[in-house]
């Protein structure tokens, strides 16, 4: 696949490049599922370019004690906890994991309560599903999203993201039918270092995107 220099002006600029790399799925009625909040502006661009539907997949990372930005696991909307092997090597206790997972699950429930009235969830079953994230560090969050969606029986499951380290990409490969990404640089410290503009995406922006997103054109799966 085509690779690009590992630095991007913004999430939107990276999304344009990803949309080009995903062009084979145009016309196949893809369902683009973005991981809130950062990936929503990217998901909108990709869904529009591919003439697909846009929705969210709700997963939350479980951060390491004292370093919440470093994901050692994730929890999905069903409440299932997915832990990275690094958690065991760091000696993170089960009680911490349960407590943090419960806290993150409350965030997921609150977001679903916000999103559903303005954009009801779209069934991924039988669809070509493209899961979008801005970038991937440990892969815990995106991995949880892919495992959750695989259980919902999509016709094809693709992960699309701008940047991730090579070892994370290797761990993600078995979880998707295809990985589409722009670069796999080393060394890799944080996703934000590869973007000039990596501003925080606010709740209001996510809600505005969902308000302006039409409902699925595809009827619900029988």
mmCIF file with all atom_site columns, C-alpha atoms in Angstrom:
data_model
loop_
_atom_site.group_PDB
_atom_site.id
_atom_site.type_symbol
_atom_site.label_atom_id
_atom_site.label_alt_id
_atom_site.label_comp_id
_atom_site.label_asym_id
_atom_site.label_entity_id
_atom_site.label_seq_id
_atom_site.pdbx_PDB_ins_code
_atom_site.Cartn_x
_atom_site.Cartn_y
_atom_site.Cartn_z
_atom_site.occupancy
_atom_site.B_iso_or_equiv
_atom_site.pdbx_formal_charge
_atom_site.auth_seq_id
_atom_site.auth_comp_id
_atom_site.auth_asym_id
_atom_site.auth_atom_id
_atom_site.pdbx_PDB_model_num
ATOM 1   C CA . UNK A 1 1   ? 0.000   0.000   0.000  1.00 0.00 ? 1   UNK A CA 1
ATOM 2   C CA . UNK A 1 2   ? 1.044   3.614   -0.470 1.00 0.00 ? 2   UNK A CA 1
ATOM 3   C CA . UNK A 1 3   ? 2.726   5.215   2.514  1.00 0.00 ? 3   UNK A CA 1
ATOM 4   C CA . UNK A 1 4   ? 3.104   8.899   3.289  1.00 0.00 ? 4   UNK A CA 1
ATOM 5   C CA . UNK A 1 5   ? 5.518   10.920  5.430  1.00 0.00 ? 5   UNK A CA 1
ATOM 6   C CA . UNK A 1 6   ? 4.609   10.352  9.097  1.00 0.00 ? 6   UNK A CA 1
ATOM 7   C CA . UNK A 1 7   ? 3.372   13.870  9.761  1.00 0.00 ? 7   UNK A CA 1
ATOM 8   C CA . UNK A 1 8   ? -0.048  15.331  8.967  1.00 0.00 ? 8   UNK A CA 1
ATOM 9   C CA . UNK A 1 9   ? -1.424  18.850  9.072  1.00 0.00 ? 9   UNK A CA 1
ATOM 10  C CA . UNK A 1 10  ? -4.604  17.744  10.864 1.00 0.00 ? 10  UNK A CA 1
ATOM 11  C CA . UNK A 1 11  ? -6.967  14.834  11.373 1.00 0.00 ? 11  UNK A CA 1
ATOM 12  C CA . UNK A 1 12  ? -8.944  16.079  8.390  1.00 0.00 ? 12  UNK A CA 1
ATOM 13  C CA . UNK A 1 13  ? -5.875  16.037  6.147  1.00 0.00 ? 13  UNK A CA 1
ATOM 14  C CA . UNK A 1 14  ? -5.122  12.466  7.239  1.00 0.00 ? 14  UNK A CA 1
ATOM 15  C CA . UNK A 1 15  ? -8.736  11.487  6.595  1.00 0.00 ? 15  UNK A CA 1
ATOM 16  C CA . UNK A 1 16  ? -8.486  12.696  2.993  1.00 0.00 ? 16  UNK A CA 1
ATOM 17  C CA . UNK A 1 17  ? -5.466  10.446  2.467  1.00 0.00 ? 17  UNK A CA 1
ATOM 18  C CA . UNK A 1 18  ? -7.216  7.515   4.125  1.00 0.00 ? 18  UNK A CA 1
ATOM 19  C CA . UNK A 1 19  ? -10.294 8.025   1.972  1.00 0.00 ? 19  UNK A CA 1
ATOM 20  C CA . UNK A 1 20  ? -8.079  7.753   -1.106 1.00 0.00 ? 20  UNK A CA 1
ATOM 21  C CA . UNK A 1 21  ? -6.569  4.506   0.230  1.00 0.00 ? 21  UNK A CA 1
ATOM 22  C CA . UNK A 1 22  ? -10.075 3.169   0.932  1.00 0.00 ? 22  UNK A CA 1
ATOM 23  C CA . UNK A 1 23  ? -11.433 4.014   -2.524 1.00 0.00 ? 23  UNK A CA 1
ATOM 24  C CA . UNK A 1 24  ? -12.014 0.330   -3.329 1.00 0.00 ? 24  UNK A CA 1
ATOM 25  C CA . UNK A 1 25  ? -14.940 0.390   -0.877 1.00 0.00 ? 25  UNK A CA 1
ATOM 26  C CA . UNK A 1 26  ? -16.737 3.246   -2.646 1.00 0.00 ? 26  UNK A CA 1
ATOM 27  C CA . UNK A 1 27  ? -19.973 1.900   -4.047 1.00 0.00 ? 27  UNK A CA 1
ATOM 28  C CA . UNK A 1 28  ? -20.080 -0.992  -1.587 1.00 0.00 ? 28  UNK A CA 1
ATOM 29  C CA . UNK A 1 29  ? -22.347 0.842   0.867  1.00 0.00 ? 29  UNK A CA 1
ATOM 30  C CA . UNK A 1 30  ? -19.799 0.858   3.701  1.00 0.00 ? 30  UNK A CA 1
ATOM 31  C CA . UNK A 1 31  ? -20.649 1.657   7.285  1.00 0.00 ? 31  UNK A CA 1
ATOM 32  C CA . UNK A 1 32  ? -17.981 3.934   8.722  1.00 0.00 ? 32  UNK A CA 1
ATOM 33  C CA . UNK A 1 33  ? -17.754 3.674   12.505 1.00 0.00 ? 33  UNK A CA 1
ATOM 34  C CA . UNK A 1 34  ? -15.659 6.344   14.186 1.00 0.00 ? 34  UNK A CA 1
ATOM 35  C CA . UNK A 1 35  ? -14.279 6.086   17.722 1.00 0.00 ? 35  UNK A CA 1
ATOM 36  C CA . UNK A 1 36  ? -15.333 9.236   19.640 1.00 0.00 ? 36  UNK A CA 1
ATOM 37  C CA . UNK A 1 37  ? -14.340 11.816  19.978 1.00 0.00 ? 37  UNK A CA 1
ATOM 38  C CA . UNK A 1 38  ? -11.232 12.446  17.917 1.00 0.00 ? 38  UNK A CA 1
ATOM 39  C CA . UNK A 1 39  ? -12.107 10.218  14.972 1.00 0.00 ? 39  UNK A CA 1
ATOM 40  C CA . UNK A 1 40  ? -15.554 11.721  14.247 1.00 0.00 ? 40  UNK A CA 1
ATOM 41  C CA . UNK A 1 41  ? -14.290 14.509  11.939 1.00 0.00 ? 41  UNK A CA 1
ATOM 42  C CA . UNK A 1 42  ? -12.243 11.886  10.106 1.00 0.00 ? 42  UNK A CA 1
ATOM 43  C CA . UNK A 1 43  ? -15.141 9.470   9.887  1.00 0.00 ? 43  UNK A CA 1
ATOM 44  C CA . UNK A 1 44  ? -17.372 12.102  8.332  1.00 0.00 ? 44  UNK A CA 1
ATOM 45  C CA . UNK A 1 45  ? -14.839 12.809  5.571  1.00 0.00 ? 45  UNK A CA 1
ATOM 46  C CA . UNK A 1 46  ? -14.301 9.122   4.844  1.00 0.00 ? 46  UNK A CA 1
ATOM 47  C CA . UNK A 1 47  ? -18.016 8.266   4.855  1.00 0.00 ? 47  UNK A CA 1
ATOM 48  C CA . UNK A 1 48  ? -18.781 11.139  2.481  1.00 0.00 ? 48  UNK A CA 1
ATOM 49  C CA . UNK A 1 49  ? -15.954 10.173  0.130  1.00 0.00 ? 49  UNK A CA 1
ATOM 50  C CA . UNK A 1 50  ? -17.081 6.530   0.022  1.00 0.00 ? 50  UNK A CA 1
ATOM 51  C CA . UNK A 1 51  ? -20.817 7.344   -0.148 1.00 0.00 ? 51  UNK A CA 1
ATOM 52  C CA . UNK A 1 52  ? -21.367 5.340   3.019  1.00 0.00 ? 52  UNK A CA 1
ATOM 53  C CA . UNK A 1 53  ? -23.143 5.654   6.340  1.00 0.00 ? 53  UNK A CA 1
ATOM 54  C CA . UNK A 1 54  ? -21.508 7.188   9.412  1.00 0.00 ? 54  UNK A CA 1
ATOM 55  C CA . UNK A 1 55  ? -21.973 6.093   13.024 1.00 0.00 ? 55  UNK A CA 1
ATOM 56  C CA . UNK A 1 56  ? -19.903 5.615   16.178 1.00 0.00 ? 56  UNK A CA 1
ATOM 57  C CA . UNK A 1 57  ? -18.486 2.596   17.968 1.00 0.00 ? 57  UNK A CA 1
ATOM 58  C CA . UNK A 1 58  ? -18.260 3.183   21.696 1.00 0.00 ? 58  UNK A CA 1
ATOM 59  C CA . UNK A 1 59  ? -15.208 1.835   23.477 1.00 0.00 ? 59  UNK A CA 1
ATOM 60  C CA . UNK A 1 60  ? -13.058 3.440   26.171 1.00 0.00 ? 60  UNK A CA 1
ATOM 61  C CA . UNK A 1 61  ? -9.477  2.817   27.109 1.00 0.00 ? 61  UNK A CA 1
ATOM 62  C CA . UNK A 1 62  ? -8.406  1.729   30.567 1.00 0.00 ? 62  UNK A CA 1
ATOM 63  C CA . UNK A 1 63  ? -5.401  3.871   31.409 1.00 0.00 ? 63  UNK A CA 1
ATOM 64  C CA . UNK A 1 64  ? -2.440  2.836   33.506 1.00 0.00 ? 64  UNK A CA 1
ATOM 65  C CA . UNK A 1 65  ? -2.379  3.961   37.163 1.00 0.00 ? 65  UNK A CA 1
ATOM 66  C CA . UNK A 1 66  ? -0.879  7.431   37.275 1.00 0.00 ? 66  UNK A CA 1
ATOM 67  C CA . UNK A 1 67  ? -0.771  7.641   33.468 1.00 0.00 ? 67  UNK A CA 1
ATOM 68  C CA . UNK A 1 68  ? -4.357  7.594   32.193 1.00 0.00 ? 68  UNK A CA 1
ATOM 69  C CA . UNK A 1 69  ? -3.339  8.356   28.601 1.00 0.00 ? 69  UNK A CA 1
ATOM 70  C CA . UNK A 1 70  ? -1.382  5.092   28.361 1.00 0.00 ? 70  UNK A CA 1
ATOM 71  C CA . UNK A 1 71  ? -3.902  2.393   27.496 1.00 0.00 ? 71  UNK A CA 1
ATOM 72  C CA . UNK A 1 72  ? -3.399  -0.970  29.164 1.00 0.00 ? 72  UNK A CA 1
ATOM 73  C CA . UNK A 1 73  ? -6.835  -2.234  28.192 1.00 0.00 ? 73  UNK A CA 1
ATOM 74  C CA . UNK A 1 74  ? -10.294 -1.164  27.103 1.00 0.00 ? 74  UNK A CA 1
ATOM 75  C CA . UNK A 1 75  ? -13.951 -1.735  27.831 1.00 0.00 ? 75  UNK A CA 1
ATOM 76  C CA . UNK A 1 76  ? -16.621 -1.966  25.145 1.00 0.00 ? 76  UNK A CA 1
ATOM 77  C CA . UNK A 1 77  ? -20.280 -1.014  25.168 1.00 0.00 ? 77  UNK A CA 1
ATOM 78  C CA . UNK A 1 78  ? -21.325 -4.510  26.247 1.00 0.00 ? 78  UNK A CA 1
ATOM 79  C CA . UNK A 1 79  ? -19.188 -4.119  29.381 1.00 0.00 ? 79  UNK A CA 1
ATOM 80  C CA . UNK A 1 80  ? -16.594 -6.642  28.258 1.00 0.00 ? 80  UNK A CA 1
ATOM 81  C CA . UNK A 1 81  ? -13.063 -5.828  29.368 1.00 0.00 ? 81  UNK A CA 1
ATOM 82  C CA . UNK A 1 82  ? -10.127 -6.400  27.030 1.00 0.00 ? 82  UNK A CA 1
ATOM 83  C CA . UNK A 1 83  ? -6.681  -6.191  28.606 1.00 0.00 ? 83  UNK A CA 1
ATOM 84  C CA . UNK A 1 84  ? -3.315  -5.775  26.931 1.00 0.00 ? 84  UNK A CA 1
ATOM 85  C CA . UNK A 1 85  ? -0.600  -8.190  28.136 1.00 0.00 ? 85  UNK A CA 1
ATOM 86  C CA . UNK A 1 86  ? 1.356   -5.134  29.294 1.00 0.00 ? 86  UNK A CA 1
ATOM 87  C CA . UNK A 1 87  ? -1.090  -4.821  32.209 1.00 0.00 ? 87  UNK A CA 1
ATOM 88  C CA . UNK A 1 88  ? 0.222   -8.037  33.730 1.00 0.00 ? 88  UNK A CA 1
ATOM 89  C CA . UNK A 1 89  ? 3.823   -7.023  33.225 1.00 0.00 ? 89  UNK A CA 1
ATOM 90  C CA . UNK A 1 90  ? 3.120   -3.725  34.974 1.00 0.00 ? 90  UNK A CA 1
ATOM 91  C CA . UNK A 1 91  ? 1.543   -5.547  37.921 1.00 0.00 ? 91  UNK A CA 1
ATOM 92  C CA . UNK A 1 92  ? -1.791  -3.763  37.627 1.00 0.00 ? 92  UNK A CA 1
ATOM 93  C CA . UNK A 1 93  ? -4.283  -5.257  40.070 1.00 0.00 ? 93  UNK A CA 1
ATOM 94  C CA . UNK A 1 94  ? -7.679  -6.687  39.180 1.00 0.00 ? 94  UNK A CA 1
ATOM 95  C CA . UNK A 1 95  ? -9.522  -4.302  41.492 1.00 0.00 ? 95  UNK A CA 1
ATOM 96  C CA . UNK A 1 96  ? -8.035  -1.281  39.735 1.00 0.00 ? 96  UNK A CA 1
ATOM 97  C CA . UNK A 1 97  ? -9.045  -2.746  36.372 1.00 0.00 ? 97  UNK A CA 1
ATOM 98  C CA . UNK A 1 98  ? -12.617 -3.429  37.507 1.00 0.00 ? 98  UNK A CA 1
ATOM 99  C CA . UNK A 1 99  ? -13.001 0.028   39.027 1.00 0.00 ? 99  UNK A CA 1
ATOM 100 C CA . UNK A 1 100 ? -11.578 1.843   36.017 1.00 0.00 ? 100 UNK A CA 1
ATOM 101 C CA . UNK A 1 101 ? -13.634 -0.260  33.592 1.00 0.00 ? 101 UNK A CA 1
ATOM 102 C CA . UNK A 1 102 ? -16.796 0.587   35.526 1.00 0.00 ? 102 UNK A CA 1
ATOM 103 C CA . UNK A 1 103 ? -15.926 4.285   35.404 1.00 0.00 ? 103 UNK A CA 1
ATOM 104 C CA . UNK A 1 104 ? -15.306 4.185   31.662 1.00 0.00 ? 104 UNK A CA 1
ATOM 105 C CA . UNK A 1 105 ? -18.485 2.202   31.052 1.00 0.00 ? 105 UNK A CA 1
ATOM 106 C CA . UNK A 1 106 ? -20.440 5.037   32.661 1.00 0.00 ? 106 UNK A CA 1
ATOM 107 C CA . UNK A 1 107 ? -18.881 7.411   30.123 1.00 0.00 ? 107 UNK A CA 1
ATOM 108 C CA . UNK A 1 108 ? -19.945 5.067   27.318 1.00 0.00 ? 108 UNK A CA 1
ATOM 109 C CA . UNK A 1 109 ? -23.522 4.913   28.628 1.00 0.00 ? 109 UNK A CA 1
ATOM 110 C CA . UNK A 1 110 ? -23.679 8.687   28.940 1.00 0.00 ? 110 UNK A CA 1
ATOM 111 C CA . UNK A 1 111 ? -22.469 9.144   25.378 1.00 0.00 ? 111 UNK A CA 1
ATOM 112 C CA . UNK A 1 112 ? -24.936 6.619   24.000 1.00 0.00 ? 112 UNK A CA 1
ATOM 113 C CA . UNK A 1 113 ? -27.728 8.457   25.821 1.00 0.00 ? 113 UNK A CA 1
ATOM 114 C CA . UNK A 1 114 ? -26.554 11.679  24.159 1.00 0.00 ? 114 UNK A CA 1
ATOM 115 C CA . UNK A 1 115 ? -26.115 10.272  20.683 1.00 0.00 ? 115 UNK A CA 1
ATOM 116 C CA . UNK A 1 116 ? -29.137 7.998   20.227 1.00 0.00 ? 116 UNK A CA 1
ATOM 117 C CA . UNK A 1 117 ? -31.868 10.683  20.196 1.00 0.00 ? 117 UNK A CA 1
ATOM 118 C CA . UNK A 1 118 ? -30.147 12.517  17.346 1.00 0.00 ? 118 UNK A CA 1
ATOM 119 C CA . UNK A 1 119 ? -28.590 9.548   15.532 1.00 0.00 ? 119 UNK A CA 1
ATOM 120 C CA . UNK A 1 120 ? -29.877 6.041   16.312 1.00 0.00 ? 120 UNK A CA 1
ATOM 121 C CA . UNK A 1 121 ? -27.266 3.281   16.166 1.00 0.00 ? 121 UNK A CA 1
ATOM 122 C CA . UNK A 1 122 ? -26.848 1.503   12.817 1.00 0.00 ? 122 UNK A CA 1
ATOM 123 C CA . UNK A 1 123 ? -26.699 -2.293  12.751 1.00 0.00 ? 123 UNK A CA 1
ATOM 124 C CA . UNK A 1 124 ? -23.315 -3.451  11.366 1.00 0.00 ? 124 UNK A CA 1
ATOM 125 C CA . UNK A 1 125 ? -24.512 -6.974  10.598 1.00 0.00 ? 125 UNK A CA 1
ATOM 126 C CA . UNK A 1 126 ? -23.902 -7.920  6.980  1.00 0.00 ? 126 UNK A CA 1
ATOM 127 C CA . UNK A 1 127 ? -22.218 -4.596  6.188  1.00 0.00 ? 127 UNK A CA 1
ATOM 128 C CA . UNK A 1 128 ? -18.762 -3.651  5.017  1.00 0.00 ? 128 UNK A CA 1
ATOM 129 C CA . UNK A 1 129 ? -17.617 -1.953  8.227  1.00 0.00 ? 129 UNK A CA 1
ATOM 130 C CA . UNK A 1 130 ? -14.721 0.492   8.396  1.00 0.00 ? 130 UNK A CA 1
ATOM 131 C CA . UNK A 1 131 ? -13.608 1.393   11.930 1.00 0.00 ? 131 UNK A CA 1
ATOM 132 C CA . UNK A 1 132 ? -11.806 4.741   11.998 1.00 0.00 ? 132 UNK A CA 1
ATOM 133 C CA . UNK A 1 133 ? -9.388  6.080   14.597 1.00 0.00 ? 133 UNK A CA 1
ATOM 134 C CA . UNK A 1 134 ? -7.024  9.025   14.308 1.00 0.00 ? 134 UNK A CA 1
ATOM 135 C CA . UNK A 1 135 ? -4.013  7.042   15.451 1.00 0.00 ? 135 UNK A CA 1
ATOM 136 C CA . UNK A 1 136 ? -3.193  3.989   17.524 1.00 0.00 ? 136 UNK A CA 1
ATOM 137 C CA . UNK A 1 137 ? -0.603  3.659   20.269 1.00 0.00 ? 137 UNK A CA 1
ATOM 138 C CA . UNK A 1 138 ? -1.012  0.364   22.155 1.00 0.00 ? 138 UNK A CA 1
ATOM 139 C CA . UNK A 1 139 ? -4.026  -0.792  20.124 1.00 0.00 ? 139 UNK A CA 1
ATOM 140 C CA . UNK A 1 140 ? -6.128  -1.572  23.202 1.00 0.00 ? 140 UNK A CA 1
ATOM 141 C CA . UNK A 1 141 ? -9.064  0.668   22.279 1.00 0.00 ? 141 UNK A CA 1
ATOM 142 C CA . UNK A 1 142 ? -9.188  -0.124  18.576 1.00 0.00 ? 142 UNK A CA 1
ATOM 143 C CA . UNK A 1 143 ? -8.687  -3.809  19.336 1.00 0.00 ? 143 UNK A CA 1
ATOM 144 C CA . UNK A 1 144 ? -11.684 -3.781  21.669 1.00 0.00 ? 144 UNK A CA 1
ATOM 145 C CA . UNK A 1 145 ? -13.788 -2.106  18.982 1.00 0.00 ? 145 UNK A CA 1
ATOM 146 C CA . UNK A 1 146 ? -12.809 -4.712  16.391 1.00 0.00 ? 146 UNK A CA 1
ATOM 147 C CA . UNK A 1 147 ? -13.527 -7.625  18.725 1.00 0.00 ? 147 UNK A CA 1
ATOM 148 C CA . UNK A 1 148 ? -16.930 -6.182  19.629 1.00 0.00 ? 148 UNK A CA 1
ATOM 149 C CA . UNK A 1 149 ? -17.867 -5.636  15.996 1.00 0.00 ? 149 UNK A CA 1
ATOM 150 C CA . UNK A 1 150 ? -16.671 -9.053  14.874 1.00 0.00 ? 150 UNK A CA 1
ATOM 151 C CA . UNK A 1 151 ? -19.284 -10.540 17.206 1.00 0.00 ? 151 UNK A CA 1
ATOM 152 C CA . UNK A 1 152 ? -21.946 -8.537  15.331 1.00 0.00 ? 152 UNK A CA 1
ATOM 153 C CA . UNK A 1 153 ? -21.161 -10.361 12.072 1.00 0.00 ? 153 UNK A CA 1
ATOM 154 C CA . UNK A 1 154 ? -20.188 -7.709  9.525  1.00 0.00 ? 154 UNK A CA 1
ATOM 155 C CA . UNK A 1 155 ? -19.586 -8.925  5.987  1.00 0.00 ? 155 UNK A CA 1
ATOM 156 C CA . UNK A 1 156 ? -16.108 -7.405  6.100  1.00 0.00 ? 156 UNK A CA 1
ATOM 157 C CA . UNK A 1 157 ? -14.270 -5.598  8.884  1.00 0.00 ? 157 UNK A CA 1
ATOM 158 C CA . UNK A 1 158 ? -11.631 -2.976  8.104  1.00 0.00 ? 158 UNK A CA 1
ATOM 159 C CA . UNK A 1 159 ? -9.616  -0.782  10.468 1.00 0.00 ? 159 UNK A CA 1
ATOM 160 C CA . UNK A 1 160 ? -8.434  2.602   9.162  1.00 0.00 ? 160 UNK A CA 1
ATOM 161 C CA . UNK A 1 161 ? -6.105  4.978   10.984 1.00 0.00 ? 161 UNK A CA 1
ATOM 162 C CA . UNK A 1 162 ? -3.365  7.465   10.242 1.00 0.00 ? 162 UNK A CA 1
ATOM 163 C CA . UNK A 1 163 ? -0.466  6.192   12.282 1.00 0.00 ? 163 UNK A CA 1
ATOM 164 C CA . UNK A 1 164 ? 0.606   3.396   14.631 1.00 0.00 ? 164 UNK A CA 1
ATOM 165 C CA . UNK A 1 165 ? 3.866   1.715   15.651 1.00 0.00 ? 165 UNK A CA 1
ATOM 166 C CA . UNK A 1 166 ? 4.779   -1.502  13.791 1.00 0.00 ? 166 UNK A CA 1
ATOM 167 C CA . UNK A 1 167 ? 4.339   -3.795  16.804 1.00 0.00 ? 167 UNK A CA 1
ATOM 168 C CA . UNK A 1 168 ? 0.798   -2.507  17.370 1.00 0.00 ? 168 UNK A CA 1
ATOM 169 C CA . UNK A 1 169 ? -0.061  -3.042  13.721 1.00 0.00 ? 169 UNK A CA 1
ATOM 170 C CA . UNK A 1 170 ? 1.151   -6.636  14.011 1.00 0.00 ? 170 UNK A CA 1
ATOM 171 C CA . UNK A 1 171 ? -1.173  -7.211  16.993 1.00 0.00 ? 171 UNK A CA 1
ATOM 172 C CA . UNK A 1 172 ? -4.158  -5.708  15.163 1.00 0.00 ? 172 UNK A CA 1
ATOM 173 C CA . UNK A 1 173 ? -3.775  -7.741  11.963 1.00 0.00 ? 173 UNK A CA 1
ATOM 174 C CA . UNK A 1 174 ? -5.623  -10.857 13.225 1.00 0.00 ? 174 UNK A CA 1
ATOM 175 C CA . UNK A 1 175 ? -8.590  -8.761  14.391 1.00 0.00 ? 175 UNK A CA 1
ATOM 176 C CA . UNK A 1 176 ? -9.602  -7.280  11.027 1.00 0.00 ? 176 UNK A CA 1
ATOM 177 C CA . UNK A 1 177 ? -9.937  -8.406  7.429  1.00 0.00 ? 177 UNK A CA 1
ATOM 178 C CA . UNK A 1 178 ? -7.858  -5.439  6.343  1.00 0.00 ? 178 UNK A CA 1
ATOM 179 C CA . UNK A 1 179 ? -5.799  -2.665  7.952  1.00 0.00 ? 179 UNK A CA 1
ATOM 180 C CA . UNK A 1 180 ? -5.522  0.608   6.056  1.00 0.00 ? 180 UNK A CA 1
ATOM 181 C CA . UNK A 1 181 ? -3.055  3.108   7.493  1.00 0.00 ? 181 UNK A CA 1
ATOM 182 C CA . UNK A 1 182 ? -0.755  5.862   6.332  1.00 0.00 ? 182 UNK A CA 1
ATOM 183 C CA . UNK A 1 183 ? 2.466   5.228   8.236  1.00 0.00 ? 183 UNK A CA 1
ATOM 184 C CA . UNK A 1 184 ? 4.097   3.039   10.873 1.00 0.00 ? 184 UNK A CA 1
ATOM 185 C CA . UNK A 1 185 ? 6.963   5.141   12.240 1.00 0.00 ? 185 UNK A CA 1
ATOM 186 C CA . UNK A 1 186 ? 9.551   4.298   14.826 1.00 0.00 ? 186 UNK A CA 1
ATOM 187 C CA . UNK A 1 187 ? 10.218  5.596   17.384 1.00 0.00 ? 187 UNK A CA 1
ATOM 188 C CA . UNK A 1 188 ? 6.615   6.169   18.440 1.00 0.00 ? 188 UNK A CA 1
ATOM 189 C CA . UNK A 1 189 ? 5.775   8.033   21.648 1.00 0.00 ? 189 UNK A CA 1
ATOM 190 C CA . UNK A 1 190 ? 2.254   9.435   21.185 1.00 0.00 ? 190 UNK A CA 1
ATOM 191 C CA . UNK A 1 191 ? -0.261  9.833   18.371 1.00 0.00 ? 191 UNK A CA 1
ATOM 192 C CA . UNK A 1 192 ? -0.328  13.623  18.673 1.00 0.00 ? 192 UNK A CA 1
ATOM 193 C CA . UNK A 1 193 ? 3.337   14.003  17.770 1.00 0.00 ? 193 UNK A CA 1
ATOM 194 C CA . UNK A 1 194 ? 2.524   13.131  14.150 1.00 0.00 ? 194 UNK A CA 1
ATOM 195 C CA . UNK A 1 195 ? -0.045  15.934  13.672 1.00 0.00 ? 195 UNK A CA 1
ATOM 196 C CA . UNK A 1 196 ? 0.554   19.681  13.456 1.00 0.00 ? 196 UNK A CA 1
ATOM 197 C CA . UNK A 1 197 ? -3.005  20.333  14.647 1.00 0.00 ? 197 UNK A CA 1
ATOM 198 C CA . UNK A 1 198 ? -4.163  17.732  17.164 1.00 0.00 ? 198 UNK A CA 1
ATOM 199 C CA . UNK A 1 199 ? -6.728  19.811  18.995 1.00 0.00 ? 199 UNK A CA 1
ATOM 200 C CA . UNK A 1 200 ? -9.230  18.155  21.288 1.00 0.00 ? 200 UNK A CA 1
ATOM 201 C CA . UNK A 1 201 ? -12.546 17.368  19.617 1.00 0.00 ? 201 UNK A CA 1
ATOM 202 C CA . UNK A 1 202 ? -15.328 18.625  21.873 1.00 0.00 ? 202 UNK A CA 1
ATOM 203 C CA . UNK A 1 203 ? -18.663 16.952  22.628 1.00 0.00 ? 203 UNK A CA 1
ATOM 204 C CA . UNK A 1 204 ? -20.456 19.786  20.849 1.00 0.00 ? 204 UNK A CA 1
ATOM 205 C CA . UNK A 1 205 ? -18.589 19.059  17.608 1.00 0.00 ? 205 UNK A CA 1
ATOM 206 C CA . UNK A 1 206 ? -19.418 15.361  17.804 1.00 0.00 ? 206 UNK A CA 1
ATOM 207 C CA . UNK A 1 207 ? -23.098 16.116  18.356 1.00 0.00 ? 207 UNK A CA 1
ATOM 208 C CA . UNK A 1 208 ? -23.142 18.588  15.470 1.00 0.00 ? 208 UNK A CA 1
ATOM 209 C CA . UNK A 1 209 ? -21.614 16.011  13.124 1.00 0.00 ? 209 UNK A CA 1
ATOM 210 C CA . UNK A 1 210 ? -24.184 13.405  14.164 1.00 0.00 ? 210 UNK A CA 1
ATOM 211 C CA . UNK A 1 211 ? -27.056 15.886  13.793 1.00 0.00 ? 211 UNK A CA 1
ATOM 212 C CA . UNK A 1 212 ? -26.003 16.600  10.223 1.00 0.00 ? 212 UNK A CA 1
ATOM 213 C CA . UNK A 1 213 ? -25.493 12.917  9.372  1.00 0.00 ? 213 UNK A CA 1
ATOM 214 C CA . UNK A 1 214 ? -28.489 11.387  7.574  1.00 0.00 ? 214 UNK A CA 1
ATOM 215 C CA . UNK A 1 215 ? -29.878 8.106   8.876  1.00 0.00 ? 215 UNK A CA 1
ATOM 216 C CA . UNK A 1 216 ? -28.757 4.889   7.256  1.00 0.00 ? 216 UNK A CA 1
ATOM 217 C CA . UNK A 1 217 ? -29.893 4.469   3.672  1.00 0.00 ? 217 UNK A CA 1
ATOM 218 C CA . UNK A 1 218 ? -29.758 0.693   4.105  1.00 0.00 ? 218 UNK A CA 1
ATOM 219 C CA . UNK A 1 219 ? -32.797 -0.990  5.689  1.00 0.00 ? 219 UNK A CA 1
ATOM 220 C CA . UNK A 1 220 ? -32.212 -2.867  8.968  1.00 0.00 ? 220 UNK A CA 1
ATOM 221 C CA . UNK A 1 221 ? -30.968 -6.430  8.557  1.00 0.00 ? 221 UNK A CA 1
ATOM 222 C CA . UNK A 1 222 ? -33.880 -8.884  8.889  1.00 0.00 ? 222 UNK A CA 1
#
